[in-house]
Amino acid sequence: MSDVIHTPLNDAVVRPVRDDHDRRQASYALQDWFNFEPIAVDTETTGLMYNDRVRLIQFGNRQEAFVFDPNQFPDLVEELITLMVRGGTWLMHNAPFDCLHLSKLTGEFSIDDIMQNVTDTQILAHLIDSREKIDGGIGHGLKELCAAYVDANAPDGQKALKSRFKEMGFRTMESGFSAIPLWDETYVMYAGLDVILTARLAPQLIAEVKSSYSHLIDFEHEVQRITTAMTHRGMAVDMEYTTMLHHDLTEEEDQAIRTAAKLGVANVNSTAQVAEALQVRGVQLSEKTPSGKWKVDKKVLESLQDDDLAKAVLTAKGASKANSSWVLPLLVHGQVDGRVHCRIKTLAARTSRMSIANPPLQQLPANDHRIRTCLIADRGQTLVACDFKQIEFRVLAFLAQEESMINAILNGEDLHDSTAARLFGDDFTPLHRKLAKGVGFGVVYGGGKDTLARQAGVAPLAAQKAIASFERSFPRVQRWKRGLIDKVTHGEPLVVLPTGREIKLERKYGYRSVNYLIQGLAAELFKGSLIELHNAGLGDHLLVPCHDEVVCQVRETDREEFARTLVETMSGELGQVPIDASSEIIGSAWGNAYLKEAVNA
């Protein structure tokens, strides 16, 4: 057998698989462990993107890891994946990343097959404490978790590899992972150590997770399998349109930069230049940053819509962001297989809300249909979307047991309309409705009168009056809100969802408990709806989860029936509060839905 690599852990070794003898030894260990103990699995790739190449695969237990090249031993890949599908206990940290790469090395098994017996230690860690390290938690990275639960001196593979890459002259981590010699001892050792540490971490986390959380463990793993399949499936990119949009946005940015230069700003990204030029033009700036400089961020510039310089700066920055954040990444993805495969993180936030990255489709601007138009249905298919109706307010009504809100929902009323009527009378104006809606979101997200005044475009006094009127009109909401904040501030600093999920927070931020509870429960309802859709046989149609909406595709001939089925499946009840969904047949391009809004606006 090739030389064994001794690790910083005295009782752990890494075994590179270099020849047929090594391969047989690896197979013997794999079969033996499969029958008696959990096996941890990991991959090393050329980068973090979906289409990046797998360089190494490693599997191991608490004392020993085997590391092999999948191109050299494809039969060992098949053996590993076949065993994963057959049963046993398999451990991974951030399972979607590695399972997606493994799935591309076999044509026999689906993502769901590969992931069905996997326990993701990242899910366990999030259920124990959803806070990141910066917020007072342990965090959810392998190194920080191992330092807390396994060994305070557990080796940091990322840090060691970064040092090794620098020593070898690689300027970035990505270039290092892509070009480091395959059998570099440091590279192989830390590849193997990751699975050894994962095997040691898992039982510690399992012991820490409350026994009452077993249903949440199953729930989160099921959601993870569904969304990972969505990533694998991907969504088609209209390459011709996207290329043209890239050119249009580049020209839009260049033109806006030229306009800004004529108006005295040589660099649109220089806040000092923009602030000075605006003041020369007679604009009265009123806010400063903590460092004492004039604030000219997006909100300030948007409030100066009649000023040519403000419009030019906004246009230049917006076009640049659109290209760099979305359009160019879509082109890069699309050049490989004509599709974009976004990373869907099912436990992105403390509240367990999801996020999308590579590229971040959840952050697409709602007032510009052009970027979403890059994403299209497959030939012969049409896009259909379904989302919850005013989910945050329905959750609020349930939690506060506010009868007037619940009755409005039961009567099929628009909650923002009914709130505006209670606050301002039946002859309320569109501005009144905007204020009523803003006050409600202020309860959900924790905004005060200043935020409401800025968003609604009214004076702070008017915003304060609207808030006071809301509190009088919905007294149970106010009592529930104050009681929750008081409990968190003076009692145990956590909120507990009806499902038993706990969200820890700091006492000084007790006011955030309202948002955490509402958003956490809304997130669970949405995740539950994905499971319902999957169980109803609609899983293969799901493309992208975006906030409280899921975008799907179906054969054009089935679109009407499919849209009805989506609504029926996603709708339900939360106590006595109906959770209603609505669907929309979008057509060939995702941007069609937003084009209608732009036309109607």
PDB file of C-alpha atoms in Angstrom, residues 124-140 145 148-149 205 208-210 213 349-352 484 487-489 491-497 500-517 520:
ATOM      1  CA  LEU A 124     -27.908  19.075  13.047  1.00  0.00           C
ATOM      2  CA  ALA A 125     -25.744  22.059  14.011  1.00  0.00           C
ATOM      3  CA  HIS A 126     -28.354  24.544  12.774  1.00  0.00           C
ATOM      4  CA  LEU A 127     -31.107  22.862  14.784  1.00  0.00           C
ATOM      5  CA  ILE A 128     -28.960  23.020  17.923  1.00  0.00           C
ATOM      6  CA  ASP A 129     -28.138  26.715  17.446  1.00  0.00           C
ATOM      7  CA  SER A 130     -29.077  28.589  14.288  1.00  0.00           C
ATOM      8  CA  ARG A 131     -26.852  31.575  15.121  1.00  0.00           C
ATOM      9  CA  GLU A 132     -23.673  32.272  13.225  1.00  0.00           C
ATOM     10  CA  LYS A 133     -20.461  32.854  15.149  1.00  0.00           C
ATOM     11  CA  ILE A 134     -20.686  36.612  14.656  1.00  0.00           C
ATOM     12  CA  ASP A 135     -24.091  36.549  16.384  1.00  0.00           C
ATOM     13  CA  GLY A 136     -22.884  34.683  19.462  1.00  0.00           C
ATOM     14  CA  GLY A 137     -23.348  31.113  18.255  1.00  0.00           C
ATOM     15  CA  ILE A 138     -20.805  28.429  17.468  1.00  0.00           C
ATOM     16  CA  GLY A 139     -21.355  28.728  13.735  1.00  0.00           C
ATOM     17  CA  HIS A 140     -21.951  25.987  11.201  1.00  0.00           C
ATOM     18  CA  LEU A 145     -18.028  22.942  15.167  1.00  0.00           C
ATOM     19  CA  ALA A 148     -16.495  23.222  20.051  1.00  0.00           C
ATOM     20  CA  TYR A 149     -17.626  19.593  20.101  1.00  0.00           C
ATOM     21  CA  LEU A 205     -24.213  16.688  17.575  1.00  0.00           C
ATOM     22  CA  GLU A 208     -26.841  17.425  21.667  1.00  0.00           C
ATOM     23  CA  VAL A 209     -29.933  17.602  19.462  1.00  0.00           C
ATOM     24  CA  LYS A 210     -33.049  17.348  21.567  1.00  0.00           C
ATOM     25  CA  TYR A 213     -36.304  17.390  17.320  1.00  0.00           C
ATOM     26  CA  ALA A 349     -31.000  32.338   8.021  1.00  0.00           C
ATOM     27  CA  ARG A 350     -31.389  32.060  11.764  1.00  0.00           C
ATOM     28  CA  THR A 351     -35.115  31.661  11.162  1.00  0.00           C
ATOM     29  CA  SER A 352     -34.430  28.710   8.777  1.00  0.00           C
ATOM     30  CA  LEU A 484     -43.192  37.967  23.554  1.00  0.00           C
ATOM     31  CA  LYS A 487     -40.506  37.093  27.852  1.00  0.00           C
ATOM     32  CA  VAL A 488     -37.365  37.031  25.713  1.00  0.00           C
ATOM     33  CA  THR A 489     -35.840  40.129  27.293  1.00  0.00           C
ATOM     34  CA  GLY A 491     -36.594  35.279  30.583  1.00  0.00           C
ATOM     35  CA  GLU A 492     -34.837  32.698  28.448  1.00  0.00           C
ATOM     36  CA  PRO A 493     -33.538  34.446  25.302  1.00  0.00           C
ATOM     37  CA  LEU A 494     -35.127  32.284  22.643  1.00  0.00           C
ATOM     38  CA  VAL A 495     -38.347  31.890  20.709  1.00  0.00           C
ATOM     39  CA  VAL A 496     -40.000  28.528  20.214  1.00  0.00           C
ATOM     40  CA  LEU A 497     -42.018  27.791  17.102  1.00  0.00           C
ATOM     41  CA  GLY A 500     -40.696  22.976  18.692  1.00  0.00           C
ATOM     42  CA  ARG A 501     -37.867  24.597  16.712  1.00  0.00           C
ATOM     43  CA  GLU A 502     -35.893  26.970  18.928  1.00  0.00           C
ATOM     44  CA  ILE A 503     -34.337  30.204  17.693  1.00  0.00           C
ATOM     45  CA  LYS A 504     -31.827  31.710  20.093  1.00  0.00           C
ATOM     46  CA  LEU A 505     -31.184  35.442  20.281  1.00  0.00           C
ATOM     47  CA  GLU A 506     -29.584  38.018  22.528  1.00  0.00           C
ATOM     48  CA  ARG A 507     -31.661  39.747  25.211  1.00  0.00           C
ATOM     49  CA  LYS A 508     -30.682  43.225  24.001  1.00  0.00           C
ATOM     50  CA  TYR A 509     -32.265  42.326  20.661  1.00  0.00           C
ATOM     51  CA  GLY A 510     -35.480  41.035  22.178  1.00  0.00           C
ATOM     52  CA  TYR A 511     -37.544  43.095  19.729  1.00  0.00           C
ATOM     53  CA  ARG A 512     -36.312  40.775  16.962  1.00  0.00           C
ATOM     54  CA  SER A 513     -38.207  37.874  18.497  1.00  0.00           C
ATOM     55  CA  VAL A 514     -41.410  38.970  16.746  1.00  0.00           C
ATOM     56  CA  ASN A 515     -39.777  38.809  13.329  1.00  0.00           C
ATOM     57  CA  TYR A 516     -37.987  35.550  14.115  1.00  0.00           C
ATOM     58  CA  LEU A 517     -41.172  33.805  15.172  1.00  0.00           C
ATOM     59  CA  GLY A 520     -39.574  31.060  11.144  1.00  0.00           C
TER      60      GLY A 520
END
